[in-house]
Amino acid sequence: MAKIAYILLCHKDPEAIIQHAERLTAVGDFMSIHFDARAKPEHYDRIRTALKDNRNVVFAKKRHKCGWGEWSLVAATLSAIKAAEAAFPRATHFYMLSGDCMPVKSAKYVHAFLDAEDVDYIESFDFMTSDWIKTGMKEDRLIYRHLFNERTQKKLYYGSYNLQKSLGLTRKIPADLQIMIGSQWWCLRRRTIEAVLDFCRKRRDVLRFFSTTWIPDETFFQTIVRHVVPQNEIQSRTLTFLMFSDYGMPVTFYNDHYDLLLSQDYLFARKISGEAEELKRRLGALYASVESDFSISGEGVGLYKFLAGRGRVGRRFASRFWESEASLGRDRELMIIACKKWHVAKRLLEQAGKVTNVPGFEYVFDEESTTLPDLGGIQSNLEKRTRHRRALMRMLFDYSETDRLMICLDPSQIELMEDFYSDRCTTKLLEIQTEFSDDYLIGHAKRVGLAGETTPQETIDRLLPTIRYDVVFESDRIRDADFPNSYRIKESDSVEENAAALAEFLSIPHDKAREIASTDYLYVD
């Protein structure tokens, strides 16, 4: 059975650290603690005094003053690993944690999970070819020597960096290493830890190299493990659930995230708020329990993006680069059909096309698989279509050899509507308002990744009002925009009422509009 030596890096909140250590060692696991040498001495003394009789806890023999992005974080980790490797010969796995991490499964489940496969869990992607680094410097992290801390010594950091660049003082990466990158929150088997420590003893040149790279905690272990362990014995993933905001900051979890955290396919989560006492209490009790049946749905990242995005709705005032490219054309007419139930809009688009002979395209900017003609690659994916939206629409007008065109849009695409309305072409909008049952909204949540087949009912019950409000909110935004040539039909309205709006929207006689509005299967789910 797996026995875990937790490698804990921490720098604050001594009482929480004490509770953390007691909680994780109470079931027979171990812990090695590195407490930042920059922290208050009395805090470190309090931790040592409280845990001095716990035989399953050791402390790193050498404490380092840690700084974000510095080698000191790796040095601190190595110090704690050495203490754990020597003190706990029965430890089969070494799991990297911070003081902000908490278990989201029981110890029974964690041990069984690690016993199931004889592998290491560490994110490790090719540094040069992967897109793991989204912004900022990439190769320069390695080929220049970073002697100062960018956050605390900004002038010295960039002065040294720019001087090396101007003088061409690059250095070579160790020839026998493939540099890898990934999350610093890993779980490694004992023999892997022993191989890493042996490598460190023999290859001081590699340690010297990494000691002056930037953010080495994202590259050092990721690279060395790949070097000493066969690829088929590595799962390139972290077992710690974490998310980042659009600003690159870790997302913090609070008391009401308990059910969400339990349903993720991870063993731990970070960052847990220091103020989330109830969450920490419940997660601590969970770890000590014999619970082994967890419903894994894994909707956490998608759900966060959905909920966080709702708080960032705003208007833009600066023009986009594609807006200066060209107009769709003063004599052209773009008719937008907006509906949350995509199948309803597609049916109306089809019927309107049959009656009017106006060409139409389905959810061009919402659905990757929308059928489009070959337009030289601009149509190949949603990102390209949206980035070059006006160019795409001009090409669709040209391809269809028409001055009137219909498309479908999700009601959330208010920015695209504003963009098209700002063009010199004539833009019309038809919003289709439909009824939404709870079952339909649950299905919608599953289709867009906000929930899964095994999402707990409690989570769904809390999510439903938010999704329902979001639908209403999108419709209100369209109304508030006060677009000219804007029309609305409703599932609850009569055929005659909807026909009047369709006649205006499509510029067709009332009897033709009634033919479309009376389509008997139009609103069927």
Coordinates of C-alpha atoms in Angstrom, one line a residue:
M1 CA 0.0 0.0 0.0
A2 CA 1.2 3.5 -0.9
K3 CA 2.8 5.5 1.9
I4 CA 3.2 9.2 1.1
A5 CA 5.9 11.6 2.2
Y6 CA 4.4 15.0 1.7
I7 CA 7.0 17.7 0.8
L8 CA 5.5 20.9 2.2
L9 CA 6.9 24.3 1.2
C10 CA 5.3 27.1 3.3
H11 CA 6.0 30.6 4.6
K12 CA 3.1 31.8 6.8
D13 CA 0.2 30.8 9.0
P14 CA 1.9 28.5 11.5
E15 CA -1.4 27.3 13.1
A16 CA -2.6 26.1 9.7
I17 CA 0.7 24.4 9.0
I18 CA 0.5 22.5 12.3
Q19 CA -3.1 21.4 11.5
H20 CA -2.1 20.4 8.0
A21 CA 0.8 18.2 9.2
E22 CA -1.3 16.6 11.9
R23 CA -4.2 15.9 9.5
L24 CA -2.0 14.3 6.8
T25 CA 0.1 12.2 9.1
A26 CA -2.8 11.0 11.3
V27 CA -3.5 8.2 8.7
G28 CA 0.1 7.0 8.7
D29 CA 1.6 9.2 6.0
F30 CA 4.7 11.4 6.5
M31 CA 5.6 15.0 6.0
S32 CA 8.9 17.0 5.5
I33 CA 8.5 20.7 6.0
H34 CA 10.5 23.6 4.6
F35 CA 9.5 26.9 6.3
D36 CA 10.9 29.9 4.4
A37 CA 13.9 31.4 6.2
R38 CA 12.4 34.9 5.4
A39 CA 9.5 34.2 7.7
K40 CA 9.3 35.2 11.3
P41 CA 11.5 33.1 13.6
E42 CA 8.8 32.8 16.2
H43 CA 6.5 31.2 13.7
Y44 CA 9.0 28.6 12.8
D45 CA 9.7 27.9 16.5
R46 CA 5.9 27.5 17.1
I47 CA 5.7 24.9 14.3
R48 CA 8.7 22.9 15.6
T49 CA 7.5 22.9 19.2
A50 CA 4.0 21.8 18.2
L51 CA 5.2 18.9 16.0
K52 CA 8.4 17.9 17.9
D53 CA 6.7 14.7 19.2
N54 CA 5.2 13.7 15.8
R55 CA 7.5 11.0 14.5
N56 CA 6.0 11.3 11.0
V57 CA 7.2 14.9 10.6
V58 CA 10.7 16.1 9.8
F59 CA 12.1 19.5 8.9
A60 CA 14.5 20.4 6.1
K61 CA 18.0 20.7 7.6
K62 CA 18.8 23.8 5.6
R63 CA 16.3 26.6 5.2
H64 CA 16.4 28.9 2.3
K65 CA 15.2 32.5 1.8
C66 CA 12.7 31.8 -1.1
G67 CA 11.8 34.2 -3.8
W68 CA 9.3 33.7 -6.6
G69 CA 10.9 32.7 -9.8
E70 CA 14.2 31.9 -8.1
W71 CA 16.4 28.8 -7.7
S72 CA 15.8 29.1 -4.0
L73 CA 12.4 27.4 -4.4
V74 CA 14.1 24.4 -6.0
A75 CA 16.8 24.4 -3.4
A76 CA 14.2 24.4 -0.7
T77 CA 12.4 21.5 -2.3
L78 CA 15.6 19.5 -2.6
S79 CA 16.4 20.2 1.1
A80 CA 13.0 18.9 2.2
I81 CA 13.2 15.9 -0.2
K82 CA 16.6 14.9 1.3
A83 CA 15.2 15.0 4.8
A84 CA 12.2 12.9 3.9
E85 CA 14.2 10.4 1.9
A86 CA 16.5 9.8 4.8
A87 CA 13.9 9.8 7.6
F88 CA 11.1 7.8 6.0
P89 CA 12.4 4.6 4.3
R90 CA 8.9 3.2 4.1
A91 CA 7.7 6.1 2.0
T92 CA 6.7 4.9 -1.5
H93 CA 5.7 8.3 -3.0
F94 CA 6.8 11.9 -2.5
Y95 CA 4.0 14.5 -3.0
M96 CA 4.8 18.2 -3.4
L97 CA 2.5 20.6 -1.6
S98 CA 2.2 24.2 -0.5
G99 CA 0.6 25.5 2.6
D100 CA -2.4 26.5 0.5
C101 CA -3.1 22.9 -0.6
M102 CA -5.8 20.6 0.8
P103 CA -6.9 17.1 0.0
V104 CA -10.1 16.7 -2.0
K105 CA -10.3 13.0 -1.6
S106 CA -10.0 10.6 1.3
A107 CA -6.7 9.0 2.3
K108 CA -8.1 5.6 1.3
Y109 CA -8.9 6.9 -2.1
V110 CA -5.5 8.6 -2.5
H111 CA -3.6 5.5 -1.5
A112 CA -5.6 3.3 -3.8
F113 CA -5.2 5.8 -6.7
L114 CA -1.4 5.7 -6.3
D115 CA -1.3 1.9 -6.0
A116 CA -3.3 1.5 -9.2
E117 CA -0.5 2.5 -11.5
D118 CA 3.3 2.3 -11.1
V119 CA 4.0 5.7 -12.6
D120 CA 5.2 9.2 -11.7
Y121 CA 2.7 12.1 -12.0
I122 CA 4.5 15.3 -13.2
E123 CA 3.6 17.7 -16.0
S124 CA 6.5 17.7 -18.5
F125 CA 6.0 19.3 -21.9
D126 CA 8.8 20.1 -24.3
F127 CA 10.0 23.6 -23.4
M128 CA 10.7 24.8 -26.9
T129 CA 7.7 23.3 -28.9
S130 CA 4.8 23.3 -26.4
D131 CA 2.6 26.3 -25.8
W132 CA 2.7 25.9 -22.0
I133 CA 4.2 29.4 -21.6
K134 CA 1.4 31.7 -22.8
T135 CA 3.1 35.1 -22.4
G136 CA 6.5 36.6 -21.5
M137 CA 10.0 35.3 -22.2
K138 CA 10.5 31.8 -23.3
E139 CA 14.0 30.7 -24.6
D140 CA 15.5 33.7 -22.8
R141 CA 14.7 32.0 -19.5
L142 CA 17.4 29.5 -20.2
I143 CA 20.1 31.1 -22.5
Y144 CA 20.7 34.1 -20.3
R145 CA 21.8 34.1 -16.6
H146 CA 19.2 35.5 -14.3
L147 CA 21.0 36.8 -11.2
F148 CA 18.4 39.0 -9.7
N149 CA 14.7 38.7 -8.8
E150 CA 12.4 40.3 -11.4
R151 CA 9.8 41.2 -8.8
T152 CA 11.9 42.7 -6.0
Q153 CA 14.9 43.9 -8.0
K154 CA 13.3 45.0 -11.3
K155 CA 16.0 47.5 -12.4
L156 CA 18.9 45.1 -11.7
Y157 CA 17.0 42.2 -13.3
Y158 CA 16.3 44.0 -16.6
G159 CA 19.6 45.8 -16.5
S160 CA 21.5 42.5 -16.3
Y161 CA 19.3 40.9 -18.8
N162 CA 19.5 43.7 -21.4
L163 CA 23.3 43.9 -21.0
Q164 CA 23.7 40.2 -21.7
K165 CA 21.5 40.6 -24.8
S166 CA 23.3 43.6 -26.1
L167 CA 26.7 41.8 -25.7
G168 CA 25.4 38.5 -27.0
L169 CA 26.3 36.7 -23.8
T170 CA 24.2 33.6 -24.4
R171 CA 25.0 30.2 -23.0
K172 CA 24.4 26.7 -24.2
I173 CA 21.8 24.4 -22.7
P174 CA 23.3 21.1 -21.4
A175 CA 23.6 19.0 -24.6
D176 CA 22.3 15.8 -23.1
L177 CA 19.1 17.3 -21.6
Q178 CA 15.7 17.9 -23.3
I179 CA 14.4 20.9 -21.3
M180 CA 10.8 20.2 -20.2
I181 CA 8.2 22.5 -18.5
G182 CA 5.1 22.0 -16.4
S183 CA 3.5 22.5 -13.0
Q184 CA 5.7 22.3 -9.9
W185 CA 3.0 20.3 -8.1
W186 CA 4.1 16.7 -8.7
C187 CA 3.9 13.2 -7.1
L188 CA 7.0 11.0 -7.7
R189 CA 7.8 7.4 -6.7
R190 CA 10.6 6.7 -4.3
R191 CA 12.9 5.2 -6.9
T192 CA 12.5 8.3 -9.0
I193 CA 13.3 10.6 -6.1
E194 CA 16.4 8.5 -5.4
A195 CA 17.4 8.7 -9.1
V196 CA 16.9 12.5 -9.1
L197 CA 19.0 12.9 -5.9
D198 CA 21.8 10.7 -7.4
F199 CA 21.7 12.8 -10.6
C200 CA 22.1 16.0 -8.5
R201 CA 25.1 14.6 -6.8
K202 CA 26.8 13.6 -10.0
R203 CA 25.8 16.5 -12.2
R204 CA 26.8 19.7 -10.5
D205 CA 27.0 21.4 -13.9
V206 CA 23.3 20.9 -14.4
L207 CA 22.5 22.4 -11.0
R208 CA 24.7 25.4 -11.8
F209 CA 22.8 25.9 -15.1
F210 CA 19.4 25.8 -13.5
S211 CA 20.4 27.9 -10.6
T212 CA 20.5 31.0 -12.9
T213 CA 17.5 30.2 -15.1
W214 CA 14.3 32.0 -14.6
I215 CA 11.4 30.2 -12.8
P216 CA 13.3 26.9 -12.5
D217 CA 10.6 25.3 -10.4
E218 CA 8.7 24.9 -13.6
T219 CA 11.6 23.2 -15.4
F220 CA 14.1 21.5 -13.1
F221 CA 12.2 18.5 -11.8
Q222 CA 10.2 18.3 -15.0
T223 CA 13.5 17.9 -17.0
I224 CA 15.4 15.7 -14.7
V225 CA 12.6 13.2 -14.2
R226 CA 12.2 12.9 -18.0
H227 CA 16.0 12.2 -18.1
V228 CA 16.1 9.5 -15.5
V229 CA 12.7 7.8 -15.9
P230 CA 11.4 6.0 -19.1
Q231 CA 8.6 7.9 -20.8
N232 CA 6.1 5.1 -20.4
E233 CA 6.4 5.4 -16.6
I234 CA 5.4 9.1 -16.5
Q235 CA 1.9 10.5 -16.5
S236 CA 2.3 14.1 -17.8
R237 CA -0.3 15.6 -15.4
T238 CA -0.5 17.1 -11.9
L239 CA -2.7 15.5 -9.3
T240 CA -3.3 18.9 -7.7
F241 CA -6.3 20.8 -9.0
L242 CA -5.5 24.5 -9.7
M243 CA -6.8 27.1 -12.0
F244 CA -5.6 30.5 -13.1
S245 CA -7.5 33.7 -13.9
D246 CA -7.1 35.7 -17.1
Y247 CA -4.6 37.8 -15.2
G248 CA -2.3 34.8 -14.5
M249 CA -3.3 34.7 -10.8
P250 CA -4.2 31.4 -9.0
V251 CA -7.9 31.0 -8.4
T252 CA -8.8 30.8 -4.7
F253 CA -11.4 28.4 -3.3
Y254 CA -13.8 29.2 -0.6
N255 CA -16.4 27.4 1.6
D256 CA -19.0 27.0 -1.1
H257 CA -16.6 25.2 -3.5
Y258 CA -16.7 21.9 -1.5
D259 CA -18.8 19.9 -3.9
L260 CA -17.0 21.4 -6.9
L261 CA -13.6 20.3 -5.6
L262 CA -14.7 16.8 -4.7
S263 CA -16.0 16.2 -8.3
Q264 CA -12.7 17.0 -10.0
D265 CA -10.3 14.2 -11.1
Y266 CA -7.6 15.3 -8.7
L267 CA -6.3 14.3 -5.2
F268 CA -5.5 17.8 -3.8
A269 CA -6.5 21.4 -4.7
R270 CA -4.9 24.8 -4.3
K271 CA -5.3 27.6 -3.4
I272 CA -7.6 27.2 -0.4
S273 CA -8.5 30.5 1.2
G274 CA -7.0 31.0 4.6
E275 CA -10.4 32.3 5.6
A276 CA -12.3 29.2 4.4
E277 CA -12.4 27.6 7.8
E278 CA -15.5 25.5 7.0
L279 CA -14.0 24.3 3.8
K280 CA -10.8 23.3 5.5
R281 CA -12.7 21.5 8.3
R282 CA -14.8 19.5 5.8
L283 CA -11.8 18.6 3.6
G284 CA -9.8 17.6 6.7
A285 CA -12.6 15.3 7.8
L286 CA -12.9 13.9 4.4
Y287 CA -9.3 12.9 4.2
A288 CA -9.6 11.0 7.5
S289 CA -12.8 9.2 6.4
V290 CA -13.1 5.8 4.6
E291 CA -15.0 7.4 1.7
S292 CA -13.9 5.8 -1.6
D293 CA -16.8 6.4 -4.0
F294 CA -16.5 9.8 -5.6
S295 CA -18.5 11.0 -8.6
I296 CA -15.9 12.6 -11.0
S297 CA -17.4 15.1 -13.5
G298 CA -14.4 17.4 -14.1
E299 CA -16.3 20.4 -15.0
G300 CA -14.3 22.8 -12.8
V301 CA -12.3 24.8 -15.4
G302 CA -15.3 25.2 -17.8
L303 CA -17.6 26.2 -14.9
Y304 CA -15.1 28.8 -13.6
K305 CA -14.7 30.4 -17.0
F306 CA -18.4 30.6 -17.4
L307 CA -19.1 32.2 -14.0
A308 CA -16.1 34.5 -14.1
G309 CA -16.9 35.6 -17.6
R310 CA -20.3 36.8 -16.5
G311 CA -18.6 39.4 -14.3
R312 CA -16.6 40.9 -17.0
V313 CA -19.3 42.0 -19.4
G314 CA -18.6 45.5 -20.8
R315 CA -18.5 47.6 -23.8
R316 CA -15.4 48.2 -25.9
F317 CA -14.6 51.6 -27.3
A318 CA -11.3 51.1 -29.2
S319 CA -11.6 49.8 -32.8
R320 CA -10.2 46.4 -33.7
F321 CA -7.7 46.0 -36.5
W322 CA -10.2 44.2 -38.7
E323 CA -12.6 47.1 -38.5
S324 CA -10.2 49.3 -40.5
E325 CA -9.7 46.7 -43.2
A326 CA -13.0 47.3 -45.1
S327 CA -16.7 47.4 -44.9
L328 CA -19.0 44.5 -45.8
G329 CA -20.4 46.9 -48.3
R330 CA -22.9 49.8 -48.2
D331 CA -25.4 48.1 -50.5
R332 CA -25.4 44.8 -48.6
E333 CA -27.8 43.5 -46.0
L334 CA -26.8 41.2 -43.2
M335 CA -29.6 39.5 -41.3
I336 CA -28.7 38.0 -37.9
I337 CA -30.9 35.4 -36.2
A338 CA -30.0 35.1 -32.5
C339 CA -31.3 32.2 -30.5
K340 CA -30.0 30.3 -27.5
K341 CA -31.6 27.1 -28.8
W342 CA -29.4 26.6 -31.8
H343 CA -31.7 23.9 -33.4
V344 CA -34.6 26.4 -33.4
A345 CA -32.5 29.1 -35.2
K346 CA -31.2 26.5 -37.7
R347 CA -34.8 25.4 -38.6
L348 CA -35.9 29.0 -39.0
L349 CA -32.9 29.7 -41.2
E350 CA -33.7 26.7 -43.4
Q351 CA -37.4 27.7 -43.7
A352 CA -36.6 31.3 -44.4
G353 CA -34.0 30.3 -47.1
K354 CA -36.6 28.1 -48.8
V355 CA -39.2 30.9 -48.9
T356 CA -36.9 33.9 -49.7
N357 CA -34.0 32.2 -51.6
V358 CA -31.7 34.3 -49.4
P359 CA -28.5 32.2 -48.6
G360 CA -27.8 31.5 -45.0
F361 CA -25.1 30.0 -42.8
E362 CA -25.6 28.5 -39.3
Y363 CA -23.6 29.4 -36.2
V364 CA -20.5 30.6 -38.0
F365 CA -18.9 32.2 -35.0
D366 CA -20.1 29.7 -32.4
E367 CA -19.9 26.2 -33.8
E368 CA -16.6 24.8 -35.0
S369 CA -18.3 22.2 -37.2
T370 CA -20.5 24.7 -39.1
T371 CA -20.5 23.8 -42.8
L372 CA -18.7 26.5 -44.8
P373 CA -17.1 26.7 -48.2
D374 CA -13.4 26.7 -48.7
L375 CA -12.4 30.3 -48.4
G376 CA -8.6 29.9 -48.4
G377 CA -8.3 28.8 -44.7
I378 CA -9.9 31.8 -43.0
Q379 CA -12.9 29.5 -42.3
S380 CA -10.8 26.7 -40.8
N381 CA -11.5 27.4 -37.1
L382 CA -13.5 29.7 -34.8
E383 CA -10.5 31.7 -33.7
K384 CA -9.7 32.7 -37.3
R385 CA -13.3 33.4 -38.2
T386 CA -13.8 35.7 -35.2
R387 CA -10.5 37.5 -35.6
H388 CA -11.2 38.2 -39.3
R389 CA -15.0 38.4 -39.0
R390 CA -15.6 41.1 -41.5
A391 CA -13.2 39.6 -44.1
L392 CA -15.0 36.3 -43.6
M393 CA -18.4 37.8 -44.1
R394 CA -17.3 39.7 -47.2
M395 CA -16.0 36.4 -48.7
L396 CA -19.3 34.7 -47.8
F397 CA -21.3 37.5 -49.6
D398 CA -19.0 37.1 -52.6
Y399 CA -19.1 33.3 -52.6
S400 CA -22.9 33.3 -52.4
E401 CA -23.1 36.0 -55.2
T402 CA -25.7 37.9 -53.2
D403 CA -26.2 41.2 -51.4
R404 CA -28.5 39.7 -48.8
L405 CA -27.2 37.1 -46.3
M406 CA -28.5 35.4 -43.2
I407 CA -26.4 34.0 -40.3
C408 CA -27.1 32.6 -36.8
L409 CA -25.5 33.9 -33.7
D410 CA -25.7 32.9 -30.0
P411 CA -27.3 35.7 -28.0
S412 CA -24.1 36.0 -25.9
Q413 CA -22.2 37.3 -29.0
I414 CA -23.2 40.9 -28.3
E415 CA -19.8 42.2 -29.3
L416 CA -20.1 40.7 -32.8
M417 CA -23.6 42.2 -33.1
E418 CA -22.2 45.6 -32.2
D419 CA -19.4 45.2 -34.6
F420 CA -21.7 44.3 -37.5
Y421 CA -24.1 47.2 -36.7
S422 CA -21.1 49.6 -36.8
D423 CA -20.5 48.6 -40.4
R424 CA -21.8 50.6 -43.4
C425 CA -23.9 47.7 -44.5
T426 CA -27.5 47.3 -43.4
T427 CA -27.7 45.0 -40.4
K428 CA -30.9 43.5 -39.1
L429 CA -31.4 41.4 -36.0
L430 CA -34.1 38.8 -35.2
E431 CA -34.1 37.5 -31.6
I432 CA -36.0 34.2 -31.0
Q433 CA -37.1 33.9 -27.4
T434 CA -37.9 30.3 -26.4
E435 CA -39.0 28.5 -23.3
F436 CA -36.4 26.6 -21.2
S437 CA -37.2 23.6 -19.0
D438 CA -34.8 22.6 -16.3
D439 CA -34.0 19.4 -18.3
Y440 CA -33.0 21.5 -21.3
L441 CA -30.8 23.8 -19.2
I442 CA -29.1 20.8 -17.6
G443 CA -28.5 19.4 -21.1
H444 CA -27.1 22.7 -22.2
A445 CA -24.8 22.8 -19.2
K446 CA -23.5 19.3 -20.1
R447 CA -23.1 20.3 -23.8
V448 CA -20.9 23.3 -23.0
G449 CA -18.9 21.5 -20.3
L450 CA -20.4 23.2 -17.2
A451 CA -21.5 19.8 -15.9
G452 CA -21.0 16.2 -16.7
E453 CA -22.9 13.0 -16.4
T454 CA -21.7 12.4 -12.9
T455 CA -22.0 16.0 -11.6
P456 CA -23.6 15.9 -8.1
Q457 CA -27.3 17.0 -8.0
E458 CA -26.4 19.6 -5.4
T459 CA -24.0 21.3 -7.8
I460 CA -26.6 21.2 -10.6
D461 CA -29.3 22.6 -8.3
R462 CA -27.0 25.6 -7.5
L463 CA -26.0 26.0 -11.2
L464 CA -29.5 26.0 -12.7
P465 CA -30.6 29.5 -11.5
T466 CA -27.4 31.0 -12.7
I467 CA -27.8 29.5 -16.2
R468 CA -31.4 30.6 -16.3
Y469 CA -30.5 34.1 -15.3
D470 CA -27.7 34.2 -17.8
V471 CA -30.2 33.5 -20.6
V472 CA -32.4 36.3 -19.4
F473 CA -29.4 38.5 -19.0
E474 CA -28.2 38.0 -22.6
S475 CA -31.6 38.9 -23.9
D476 CA -31.7 42.0 -21.7
R477 CA -28.3 43.1 -23.1
I478 CA -29.6 42.8 -26.6
R479 CA -32.6 45.0 -25.7
D480 CA -30.4 47.5 -23.9
A481 CA -28.2 47.8 -27.0
D482 CA -31.3 49.3 -28.7
F483 CA -30.2 48.1 -32.2
P484 CA -32.1 49.6 -35.1
N485 CA -33.9 47.1 -37.4
S486 CA -34.3 44.8 -34.4
Y487 CA -37.2 42.3 -34.2
R488 CA -38.3 39.6 -31.8
I489 CA -40.4 36.5 -32.1
K490 CA -41.5 34.4 -29.1
E491 CA -42.4 30.7 -28.7
S492 CA -45.3 31.8 -26.6
D493 CA -46.7 34.3 -29.2
S494 CA -49.3 33.5 -31.9
V495 CA -48.4 32.7 -35.5
E496 CA -49.8 36.0 -36.6
E497 CA -47.8 38.0 -34.1
N498 CA -44.5 36.2 -35.1
A499 CA -45.4 36.5 -38.8
A500 CA -45.6 40.3 -38.5
A501 CA -42.0 40.5 -37.1
L502 CA -40.7 38.0 -39.6
A503 CA -42.2 40.0 -42.5
E504 CA -40.4 43.1 -41.4
F505 CA -37.1 41.3 -40.7
L506 CA -37.1 39.4 -44.0
S507 CA -38.8 42.2 -46.1
I508 CA -41.4 39.7 -47.4
P509 CA -45.2 39.7 -47.7
H510 CA -47.2 38.7 -44.6
D511 CA -48.4 35.5 -46.1
K512 CA -44.9 34.3 -46.8
A513 CA -43.9 35.2 -43.3
R514 CA -46.9 33.3 -41.9
E515 CA -45.7 30.2 -43.8
I516 CA -42.4 30.3 -41.9
A517 CA -44.0 31.2 -38.6
S518 CA -46.4 28.3 -38.8
T519 CA -43.7 25.6 -39.2
D520 CA -45.1 23.1 -36.7
Y521 CA -41.8 21.6 -35.5
L522 CA -40.0 24.9 -35.2
Y523 CA -39.7 24.9 -31.4
V524 CA -39.6 21.2 -30.7
D525 CA -36.6 20.1 -28.6

